mmCIF file of C-alpha atoms and ligand atoms in Angstrom:
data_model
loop_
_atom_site.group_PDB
_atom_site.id
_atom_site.type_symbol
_atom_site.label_atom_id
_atom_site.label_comp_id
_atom_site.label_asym_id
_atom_site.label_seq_id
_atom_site.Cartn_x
_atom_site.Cartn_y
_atom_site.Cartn_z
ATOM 1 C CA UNK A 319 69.947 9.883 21.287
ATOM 2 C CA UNK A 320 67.874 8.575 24.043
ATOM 3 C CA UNK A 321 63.983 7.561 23.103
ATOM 4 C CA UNK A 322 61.615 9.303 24.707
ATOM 5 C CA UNK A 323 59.122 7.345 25.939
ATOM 6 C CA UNK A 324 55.882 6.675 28.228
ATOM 7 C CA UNK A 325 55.092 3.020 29.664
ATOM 8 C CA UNK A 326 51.738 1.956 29.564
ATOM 9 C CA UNK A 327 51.880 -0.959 32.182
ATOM 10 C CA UNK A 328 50.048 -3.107 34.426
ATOM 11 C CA UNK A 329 52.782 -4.595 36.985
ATOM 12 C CA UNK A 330 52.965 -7.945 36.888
ATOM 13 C CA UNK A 331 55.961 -9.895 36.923
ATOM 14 C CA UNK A 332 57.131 -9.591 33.528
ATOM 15 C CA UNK A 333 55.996 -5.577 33.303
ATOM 16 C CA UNK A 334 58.092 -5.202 36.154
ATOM 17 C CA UNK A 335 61.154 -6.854 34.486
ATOM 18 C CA UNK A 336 60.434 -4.599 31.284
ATOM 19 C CA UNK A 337 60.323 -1.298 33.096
ATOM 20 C CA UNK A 338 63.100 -2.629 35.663
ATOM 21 C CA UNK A 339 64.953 -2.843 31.530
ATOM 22 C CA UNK A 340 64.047 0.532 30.322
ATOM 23 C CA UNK A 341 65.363 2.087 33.480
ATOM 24 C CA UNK A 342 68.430 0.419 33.396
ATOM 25 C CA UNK A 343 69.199 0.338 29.839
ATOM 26 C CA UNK A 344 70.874 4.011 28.635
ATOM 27 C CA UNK A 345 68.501 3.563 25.637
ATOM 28 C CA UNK A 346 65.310 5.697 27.088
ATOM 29 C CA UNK A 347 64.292 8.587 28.815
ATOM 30 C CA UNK A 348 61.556 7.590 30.735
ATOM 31 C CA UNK A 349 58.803 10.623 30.748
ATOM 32 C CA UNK A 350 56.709 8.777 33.422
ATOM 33 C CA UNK A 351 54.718 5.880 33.928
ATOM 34 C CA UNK A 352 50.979 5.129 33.429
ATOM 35 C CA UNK A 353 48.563 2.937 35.109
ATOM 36 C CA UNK A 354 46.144 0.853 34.235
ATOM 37 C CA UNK A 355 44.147 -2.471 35.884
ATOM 38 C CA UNK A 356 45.153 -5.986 34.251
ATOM 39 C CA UNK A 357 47.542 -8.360 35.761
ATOM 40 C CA UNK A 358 46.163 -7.441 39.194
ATOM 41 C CA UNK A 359 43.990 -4.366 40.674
ATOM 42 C CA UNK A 360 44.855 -0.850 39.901
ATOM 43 C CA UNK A 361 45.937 0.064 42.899
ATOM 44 C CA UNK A 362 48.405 -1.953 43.043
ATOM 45 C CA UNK A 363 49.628 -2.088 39.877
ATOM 46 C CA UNK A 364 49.684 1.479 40.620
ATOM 47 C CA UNK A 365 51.818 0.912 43.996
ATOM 48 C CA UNK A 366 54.203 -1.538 42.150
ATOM 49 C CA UNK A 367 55.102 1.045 39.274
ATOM 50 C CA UNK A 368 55.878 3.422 42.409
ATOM 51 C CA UNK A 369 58.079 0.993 43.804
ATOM 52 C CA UNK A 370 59.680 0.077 40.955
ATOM 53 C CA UNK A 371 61.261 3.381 40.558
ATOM 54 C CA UNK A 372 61.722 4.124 44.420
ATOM 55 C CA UNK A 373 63.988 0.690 43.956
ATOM 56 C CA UNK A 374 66.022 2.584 40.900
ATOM 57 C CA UNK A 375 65.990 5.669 42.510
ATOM 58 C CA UNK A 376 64.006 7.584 40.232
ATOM 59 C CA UNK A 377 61.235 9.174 41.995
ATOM 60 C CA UNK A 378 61.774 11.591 39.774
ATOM 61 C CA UNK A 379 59.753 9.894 37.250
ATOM 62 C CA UNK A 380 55.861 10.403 38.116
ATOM 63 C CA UNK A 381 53.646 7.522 38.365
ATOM 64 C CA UNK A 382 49.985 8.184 36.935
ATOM 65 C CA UNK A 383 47.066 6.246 37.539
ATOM 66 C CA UNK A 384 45.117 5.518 34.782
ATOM 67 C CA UNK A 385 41.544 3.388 34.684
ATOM 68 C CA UNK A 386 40.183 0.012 35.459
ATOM 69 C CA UNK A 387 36.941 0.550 33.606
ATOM 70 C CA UNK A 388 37.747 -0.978 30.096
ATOM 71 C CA UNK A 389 35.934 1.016 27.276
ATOM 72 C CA UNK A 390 32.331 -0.999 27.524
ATOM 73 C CA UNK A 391 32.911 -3.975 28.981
ATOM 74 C CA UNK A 392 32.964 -5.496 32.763
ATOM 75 C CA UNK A 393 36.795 -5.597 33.966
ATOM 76 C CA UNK A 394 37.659 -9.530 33.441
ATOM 77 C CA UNK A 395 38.664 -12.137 36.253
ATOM 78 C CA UNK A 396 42.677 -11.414 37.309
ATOM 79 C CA UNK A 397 45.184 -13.888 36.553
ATOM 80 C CA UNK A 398 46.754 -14.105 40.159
ATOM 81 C CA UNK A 399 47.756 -17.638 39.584
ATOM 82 C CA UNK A 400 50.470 -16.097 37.559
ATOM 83 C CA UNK A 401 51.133 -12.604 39.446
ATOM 84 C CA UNK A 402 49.886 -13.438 42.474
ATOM 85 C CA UNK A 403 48.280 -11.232 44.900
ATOM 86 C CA UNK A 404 50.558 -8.449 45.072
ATOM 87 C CA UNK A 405 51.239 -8.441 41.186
ATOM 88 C CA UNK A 406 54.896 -9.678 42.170
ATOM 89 C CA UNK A 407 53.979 -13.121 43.746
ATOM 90 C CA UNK A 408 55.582 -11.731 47.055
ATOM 91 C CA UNK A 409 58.543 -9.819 45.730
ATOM 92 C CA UNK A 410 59.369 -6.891 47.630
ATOM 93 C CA UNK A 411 59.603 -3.257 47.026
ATOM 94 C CA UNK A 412 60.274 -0.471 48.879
ATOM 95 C CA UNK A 413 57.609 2.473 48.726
ATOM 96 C CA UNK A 414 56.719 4.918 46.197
ATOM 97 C CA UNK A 415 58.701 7.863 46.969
ATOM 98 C CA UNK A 416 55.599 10.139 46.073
ATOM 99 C CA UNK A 417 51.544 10.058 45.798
ATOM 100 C CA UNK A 418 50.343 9.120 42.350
ATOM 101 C CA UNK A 419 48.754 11.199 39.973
ATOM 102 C CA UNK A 420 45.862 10.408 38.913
ATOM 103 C CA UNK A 421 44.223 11.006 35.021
ATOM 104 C CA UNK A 422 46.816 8.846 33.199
ATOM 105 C CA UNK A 423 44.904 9.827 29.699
ATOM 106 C CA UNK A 424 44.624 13.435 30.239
ATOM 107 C CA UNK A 425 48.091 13.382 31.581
ATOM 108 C CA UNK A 426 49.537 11.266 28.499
ATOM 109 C CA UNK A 427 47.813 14.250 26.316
ATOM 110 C CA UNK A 428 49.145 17.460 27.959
ATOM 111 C CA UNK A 429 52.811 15.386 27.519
ATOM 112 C CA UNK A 430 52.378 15.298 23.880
ATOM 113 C CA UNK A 431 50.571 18.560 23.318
ATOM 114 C CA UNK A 432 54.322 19.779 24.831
ATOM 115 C CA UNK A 433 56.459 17.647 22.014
ATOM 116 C CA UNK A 434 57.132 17.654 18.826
ATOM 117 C CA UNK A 435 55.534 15.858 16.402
ATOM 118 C CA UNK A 436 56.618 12.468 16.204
ATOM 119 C CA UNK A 437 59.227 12.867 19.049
ATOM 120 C CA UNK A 438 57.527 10.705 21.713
ATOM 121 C CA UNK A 439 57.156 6.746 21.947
ATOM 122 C CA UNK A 440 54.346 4.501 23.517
ATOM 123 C CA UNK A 441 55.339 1.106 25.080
ATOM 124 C CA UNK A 442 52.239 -0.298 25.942
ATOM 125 C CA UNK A 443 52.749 -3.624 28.173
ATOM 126 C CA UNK A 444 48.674 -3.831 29.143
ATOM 127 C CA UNK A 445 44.956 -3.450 28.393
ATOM 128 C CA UNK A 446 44.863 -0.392 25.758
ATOM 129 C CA UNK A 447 42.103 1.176 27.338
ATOM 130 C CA UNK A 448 44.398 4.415 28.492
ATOM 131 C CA UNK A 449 45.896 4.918 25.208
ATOM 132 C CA UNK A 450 42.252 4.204 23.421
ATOM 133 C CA UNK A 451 41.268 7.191 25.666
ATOM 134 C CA UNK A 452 43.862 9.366 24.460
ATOM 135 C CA UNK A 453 43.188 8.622 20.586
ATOM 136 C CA UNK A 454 39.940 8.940 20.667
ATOM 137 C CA UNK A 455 40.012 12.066 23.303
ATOM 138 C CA UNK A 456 42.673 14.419 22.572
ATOM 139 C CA UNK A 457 42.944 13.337 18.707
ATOM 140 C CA UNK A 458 44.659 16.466 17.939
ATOM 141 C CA UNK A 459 47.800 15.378 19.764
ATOM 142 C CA UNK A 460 48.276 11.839 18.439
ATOM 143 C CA UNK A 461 50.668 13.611 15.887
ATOM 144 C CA UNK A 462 53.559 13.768 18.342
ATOM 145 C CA UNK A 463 53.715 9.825 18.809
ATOM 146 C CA UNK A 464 56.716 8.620 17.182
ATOM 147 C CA UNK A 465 55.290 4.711 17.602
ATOM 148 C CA UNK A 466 53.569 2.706 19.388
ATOM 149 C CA UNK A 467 54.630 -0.528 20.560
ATOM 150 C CA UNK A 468 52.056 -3.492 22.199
ATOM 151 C CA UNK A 469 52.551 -6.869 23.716
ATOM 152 C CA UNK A 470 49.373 -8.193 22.654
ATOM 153 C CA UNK A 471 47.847 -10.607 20.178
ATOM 154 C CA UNK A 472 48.118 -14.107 18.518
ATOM 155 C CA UNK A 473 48.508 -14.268 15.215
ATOM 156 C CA UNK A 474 49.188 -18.031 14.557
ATOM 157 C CA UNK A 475 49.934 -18.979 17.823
ATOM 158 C CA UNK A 476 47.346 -20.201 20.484
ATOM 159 C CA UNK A 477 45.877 -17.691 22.759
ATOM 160 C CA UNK A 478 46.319 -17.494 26.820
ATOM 161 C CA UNK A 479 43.008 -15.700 27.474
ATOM 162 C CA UNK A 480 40.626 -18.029 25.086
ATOM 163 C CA UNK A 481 41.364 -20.430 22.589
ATOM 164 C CA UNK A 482 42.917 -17.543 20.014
ATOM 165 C CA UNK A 483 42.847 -14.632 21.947
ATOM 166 C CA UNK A 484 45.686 -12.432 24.204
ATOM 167 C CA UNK A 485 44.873 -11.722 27.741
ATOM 168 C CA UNK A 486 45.583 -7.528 27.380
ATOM 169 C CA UNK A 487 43.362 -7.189 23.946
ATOM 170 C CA UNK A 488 40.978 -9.781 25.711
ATOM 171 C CA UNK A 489 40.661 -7.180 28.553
ATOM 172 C CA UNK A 490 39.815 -4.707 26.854
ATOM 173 C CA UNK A 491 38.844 -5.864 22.959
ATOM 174 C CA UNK A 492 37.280 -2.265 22.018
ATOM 175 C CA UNK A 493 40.350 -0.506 23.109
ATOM 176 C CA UNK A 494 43.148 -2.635 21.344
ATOM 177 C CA UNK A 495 40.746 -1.550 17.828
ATOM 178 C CA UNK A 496 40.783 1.960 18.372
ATOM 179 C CA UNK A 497 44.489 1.713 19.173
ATOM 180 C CA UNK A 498 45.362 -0.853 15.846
ATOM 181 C CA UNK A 499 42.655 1.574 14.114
ATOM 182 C CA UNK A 500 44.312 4.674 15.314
ATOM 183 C CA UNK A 501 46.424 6.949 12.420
ATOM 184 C CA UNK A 502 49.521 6.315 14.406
ATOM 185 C CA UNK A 503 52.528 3.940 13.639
ATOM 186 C CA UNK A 504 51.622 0.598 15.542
ATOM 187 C CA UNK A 505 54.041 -2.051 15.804
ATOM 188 C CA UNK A 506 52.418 -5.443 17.712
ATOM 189 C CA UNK A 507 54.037 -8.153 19.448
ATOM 190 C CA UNK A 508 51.944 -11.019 20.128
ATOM 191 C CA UNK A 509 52.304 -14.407 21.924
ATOM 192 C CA UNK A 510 54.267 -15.812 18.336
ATOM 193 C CA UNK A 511 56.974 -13.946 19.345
ATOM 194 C CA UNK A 512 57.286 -13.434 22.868
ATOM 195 C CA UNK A 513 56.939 -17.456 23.782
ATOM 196 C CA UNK A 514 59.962 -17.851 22.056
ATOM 197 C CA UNK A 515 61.982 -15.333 24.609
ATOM 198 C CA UNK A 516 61.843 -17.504 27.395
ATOM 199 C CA UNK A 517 64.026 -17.448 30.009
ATOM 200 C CA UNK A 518 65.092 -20.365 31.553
ATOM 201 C CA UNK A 519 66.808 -21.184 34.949
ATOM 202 C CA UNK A 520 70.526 -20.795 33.880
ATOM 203 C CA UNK A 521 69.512 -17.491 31.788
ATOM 204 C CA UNK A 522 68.128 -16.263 35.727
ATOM 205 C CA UNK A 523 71.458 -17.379 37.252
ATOM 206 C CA UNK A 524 73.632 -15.668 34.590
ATOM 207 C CA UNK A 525 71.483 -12.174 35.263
ATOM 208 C CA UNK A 526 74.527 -9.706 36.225
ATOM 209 C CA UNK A 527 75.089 -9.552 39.881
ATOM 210 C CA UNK A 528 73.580 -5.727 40.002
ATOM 211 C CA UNK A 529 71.130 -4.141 42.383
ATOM 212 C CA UNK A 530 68.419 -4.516 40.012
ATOM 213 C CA UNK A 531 70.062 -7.394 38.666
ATOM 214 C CA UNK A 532 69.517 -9.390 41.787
ATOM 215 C CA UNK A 533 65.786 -8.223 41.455
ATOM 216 C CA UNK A 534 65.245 -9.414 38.338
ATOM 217 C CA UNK A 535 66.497 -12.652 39.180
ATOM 218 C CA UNK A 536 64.175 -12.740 42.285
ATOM 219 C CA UNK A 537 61.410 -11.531 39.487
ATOM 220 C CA UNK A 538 62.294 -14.445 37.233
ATOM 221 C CA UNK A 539 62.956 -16.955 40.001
ATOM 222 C CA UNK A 540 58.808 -16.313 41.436
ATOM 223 C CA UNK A 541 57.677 -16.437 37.509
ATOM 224 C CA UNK A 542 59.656 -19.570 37.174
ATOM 225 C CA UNK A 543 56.632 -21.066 39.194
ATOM 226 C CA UNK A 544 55.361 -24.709 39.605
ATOM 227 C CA UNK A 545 58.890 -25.550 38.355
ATOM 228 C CA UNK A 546 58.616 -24.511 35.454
ATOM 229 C CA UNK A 547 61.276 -24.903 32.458
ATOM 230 C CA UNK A 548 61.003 -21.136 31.668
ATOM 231 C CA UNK A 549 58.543 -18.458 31.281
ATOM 232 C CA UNK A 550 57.807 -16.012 28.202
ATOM 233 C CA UNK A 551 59.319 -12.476 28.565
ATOM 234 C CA UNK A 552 56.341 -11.083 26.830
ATOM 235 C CA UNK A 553 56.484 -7.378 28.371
ATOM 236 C CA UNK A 554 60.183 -7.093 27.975
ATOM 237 C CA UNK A 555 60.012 -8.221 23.989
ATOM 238 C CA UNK A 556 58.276 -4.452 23.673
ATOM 239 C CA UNK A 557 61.309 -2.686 25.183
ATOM 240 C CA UNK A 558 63.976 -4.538 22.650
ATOM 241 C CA UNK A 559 62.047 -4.030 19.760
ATOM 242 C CA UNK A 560 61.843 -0.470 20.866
ATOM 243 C CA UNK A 561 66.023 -0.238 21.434
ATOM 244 C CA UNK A 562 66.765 -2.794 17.810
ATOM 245 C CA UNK A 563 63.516 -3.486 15.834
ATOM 246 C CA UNK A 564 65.728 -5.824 13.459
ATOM 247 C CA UNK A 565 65.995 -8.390 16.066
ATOM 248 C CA UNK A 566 61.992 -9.028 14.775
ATOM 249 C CA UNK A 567 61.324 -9.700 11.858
ATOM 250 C CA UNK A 568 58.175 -7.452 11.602
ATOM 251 C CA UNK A 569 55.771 -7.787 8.550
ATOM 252 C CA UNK A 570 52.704 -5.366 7.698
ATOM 253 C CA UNK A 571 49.068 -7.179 7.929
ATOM 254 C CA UNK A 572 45.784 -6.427 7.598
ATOM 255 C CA UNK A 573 44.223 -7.072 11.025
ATOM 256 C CA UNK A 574 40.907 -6.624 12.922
ATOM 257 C CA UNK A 575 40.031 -7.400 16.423
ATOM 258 C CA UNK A 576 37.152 -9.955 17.462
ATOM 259 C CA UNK A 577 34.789 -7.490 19.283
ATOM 260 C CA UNK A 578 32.252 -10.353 20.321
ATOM 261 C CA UNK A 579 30.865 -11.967 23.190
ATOM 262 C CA UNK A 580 32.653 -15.394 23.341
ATOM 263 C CA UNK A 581 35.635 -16.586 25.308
ATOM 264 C CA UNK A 582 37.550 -15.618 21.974
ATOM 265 C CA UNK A 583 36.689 -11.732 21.932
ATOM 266 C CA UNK A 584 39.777 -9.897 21.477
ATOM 267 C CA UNK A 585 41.368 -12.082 19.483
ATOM 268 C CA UNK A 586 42.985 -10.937 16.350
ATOM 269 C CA UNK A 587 41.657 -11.925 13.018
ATOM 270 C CA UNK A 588 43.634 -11.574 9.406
ATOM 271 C CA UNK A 589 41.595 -9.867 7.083
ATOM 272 C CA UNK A 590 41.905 -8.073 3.677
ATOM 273 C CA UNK A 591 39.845 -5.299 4.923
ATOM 274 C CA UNK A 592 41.186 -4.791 8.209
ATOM 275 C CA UNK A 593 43.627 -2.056 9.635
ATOM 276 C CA UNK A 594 47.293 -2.061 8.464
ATOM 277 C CA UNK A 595 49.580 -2.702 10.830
ATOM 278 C CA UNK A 596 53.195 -3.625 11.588
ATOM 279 C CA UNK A 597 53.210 -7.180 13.403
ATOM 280 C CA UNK A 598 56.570 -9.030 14.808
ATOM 281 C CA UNK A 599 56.397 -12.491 13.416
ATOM 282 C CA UNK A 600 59.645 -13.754 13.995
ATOM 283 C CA UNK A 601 62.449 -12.830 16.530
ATOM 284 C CA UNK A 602 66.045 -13.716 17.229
ATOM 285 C CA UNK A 603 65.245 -15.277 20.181
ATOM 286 C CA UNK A 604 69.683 -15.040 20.979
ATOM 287 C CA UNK A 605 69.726 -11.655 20.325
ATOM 288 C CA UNK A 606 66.641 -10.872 22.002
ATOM 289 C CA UNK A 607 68.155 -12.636 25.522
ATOM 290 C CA UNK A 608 71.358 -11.318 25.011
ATOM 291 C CA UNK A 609 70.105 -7.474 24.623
ATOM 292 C CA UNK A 610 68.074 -8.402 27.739
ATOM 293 C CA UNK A 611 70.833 -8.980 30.146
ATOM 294 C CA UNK A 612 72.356 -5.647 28.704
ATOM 295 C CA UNK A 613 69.971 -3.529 30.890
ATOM 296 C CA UNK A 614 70.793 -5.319 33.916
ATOM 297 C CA UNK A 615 74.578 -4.559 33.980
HETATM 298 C C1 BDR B 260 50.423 -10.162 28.697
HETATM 299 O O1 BDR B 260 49.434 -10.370 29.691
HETATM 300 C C2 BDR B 260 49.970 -10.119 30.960
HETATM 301 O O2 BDR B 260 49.672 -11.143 31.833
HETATM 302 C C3 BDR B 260 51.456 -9.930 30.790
HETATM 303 O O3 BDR B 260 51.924 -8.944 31.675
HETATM 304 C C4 BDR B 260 51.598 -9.497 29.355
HETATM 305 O O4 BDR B 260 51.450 -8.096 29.217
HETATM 306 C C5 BDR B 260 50.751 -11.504 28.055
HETATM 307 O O5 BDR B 260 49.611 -12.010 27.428
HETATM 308 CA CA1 CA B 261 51.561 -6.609 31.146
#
């Protein structure tokens, strides 16, 4: 049985390499794909989830443009030393096939309000604001979300935003606590986990020689920057844990979210009173490559 599922993305380099996964992989049924502002503006985060599915030939998938106004704070500084410019540090893609919708929360809602309960997954791969919209919003749907899954966090692990925190709960702190605070399954996968799926420049040669296997290795060959050793597949991590969760291993903790004002806000905090929640800790970082590859072939 396929999983029926909605991205939540903001495309970026390793988003695109996650949904470029999902679409491959004979593991999903992609119901469409949300929008949101993060690794690079919303329009074109917006225009690379378009292309992204022109390349796959699935226009049949809609594309739905969510916000760039995170819940009460200013949208933070981009990270286009990473993404670049386009989101895709020049990679190419050909055109959506269609416009974009636009009202990615309100659209997320009327999707469940059609399913049964529990029957549809989340894989969030960006700021939570969206999906913070549609819990606190359209409550009376939330029911018919099987799980959701988010790259975002450091538990132990140094943060790439500040000193502790994650760049997609640091853009948009208020959001990732209604989400973690929400009544729905949440399983997180911060930085501990997905620095450890790195890929490396053999693991990009060895990427099958597909059509969207030779775009993921041009993906991985402009994230491989600066000459790099290898890069983190954070965005990616959410899709295997979605297809084999026992590839993590996933413990429950207590956890709140630093809603301050210093370079640390969004960062995730361990306390006995917090919200429970199901957090990957560990991963099989073989597996995890190996399962990879699998949606490229
Ligand atoms: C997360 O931030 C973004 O830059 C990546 O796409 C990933 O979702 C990693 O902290
Ligand atoms: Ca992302």
């Amino acid at each position: 049985m396929k999983k029926r599922v909605i991205i939540d993305t903001d495309p970026g380099l390793d988003d695109a390499l996650a949904i470029l996964f999902a679409l491959g992989s004979d593991k999903f049924d992609v119901l469409g794909i949300t929008t949101i502002a993060g690794n690079i503006g919303l329009d074109r985060t917006t225009a690379n989830a378009g292309g992204l599915l022109a390349f796959m030939g699935r226009g049949d998938i809609p594309v739905i443009r969510g916000t760039d106004i995170p819940l009460t704070r200013e949208l933070q500084d981009l990270v286009a030393i990473v993404h670049g410019m386009d989101g895709l540090k020049g990679v190419t893609l050909p055109d959506a096939t269609s416009a974009p919708l636009n009202g990615a929360p309100d659209w997320i809602a009327r999707t469940l309000a059609e399913a049964a309960p529990g029957s549809i997954d989340i894989l969030a791969l960006g700021p939570l604001t969206n999906i913070a919209h549609v819990v606190t919003e359209h409550p009376e749907v939330v029911d018919r979300i099987g799980e959701i899954i988010v790259m975002g966090g450091a538990v132990h692990a140094p943060g790439n935003s500040g000193p502790s925190s994650e760049f997609n709960f640091a853009s948009d702190p208020e959001a990732a606590s209604v989400v973690i605070g929400s009544p729905v399954k949440v399983t997180i996968i911060p930085l501990d986990v997905t620095r450890q799926v790195r890929a490396d420049l053999n693991y990009v040669a060895a990427m099958p020689d597909t059509p969207h296997g030779r775009l993921a290795r041009e993906l991985l060959g402009v994230y491989l920057h600066n000459g790099r050793e290898s890069r983190p597949l954070h965005d990616p991590c959410v899709m295997l844990a979605a297809v084999d969760a026992s590839i993590f291993s996933i413990e429950n903790m207590k956890l709140d979210i630093d809603l301050g004002d210093d370079p640390d806000a969004g960062r995730l905090l361990v306390d006995r009173r917090g919200m429970p929640v199901d957090v990957a800790l560990g991963v099989d970082t073989e597996r995890a490559l190996a399962l990879f590859r699998t949606g490229f072939v």
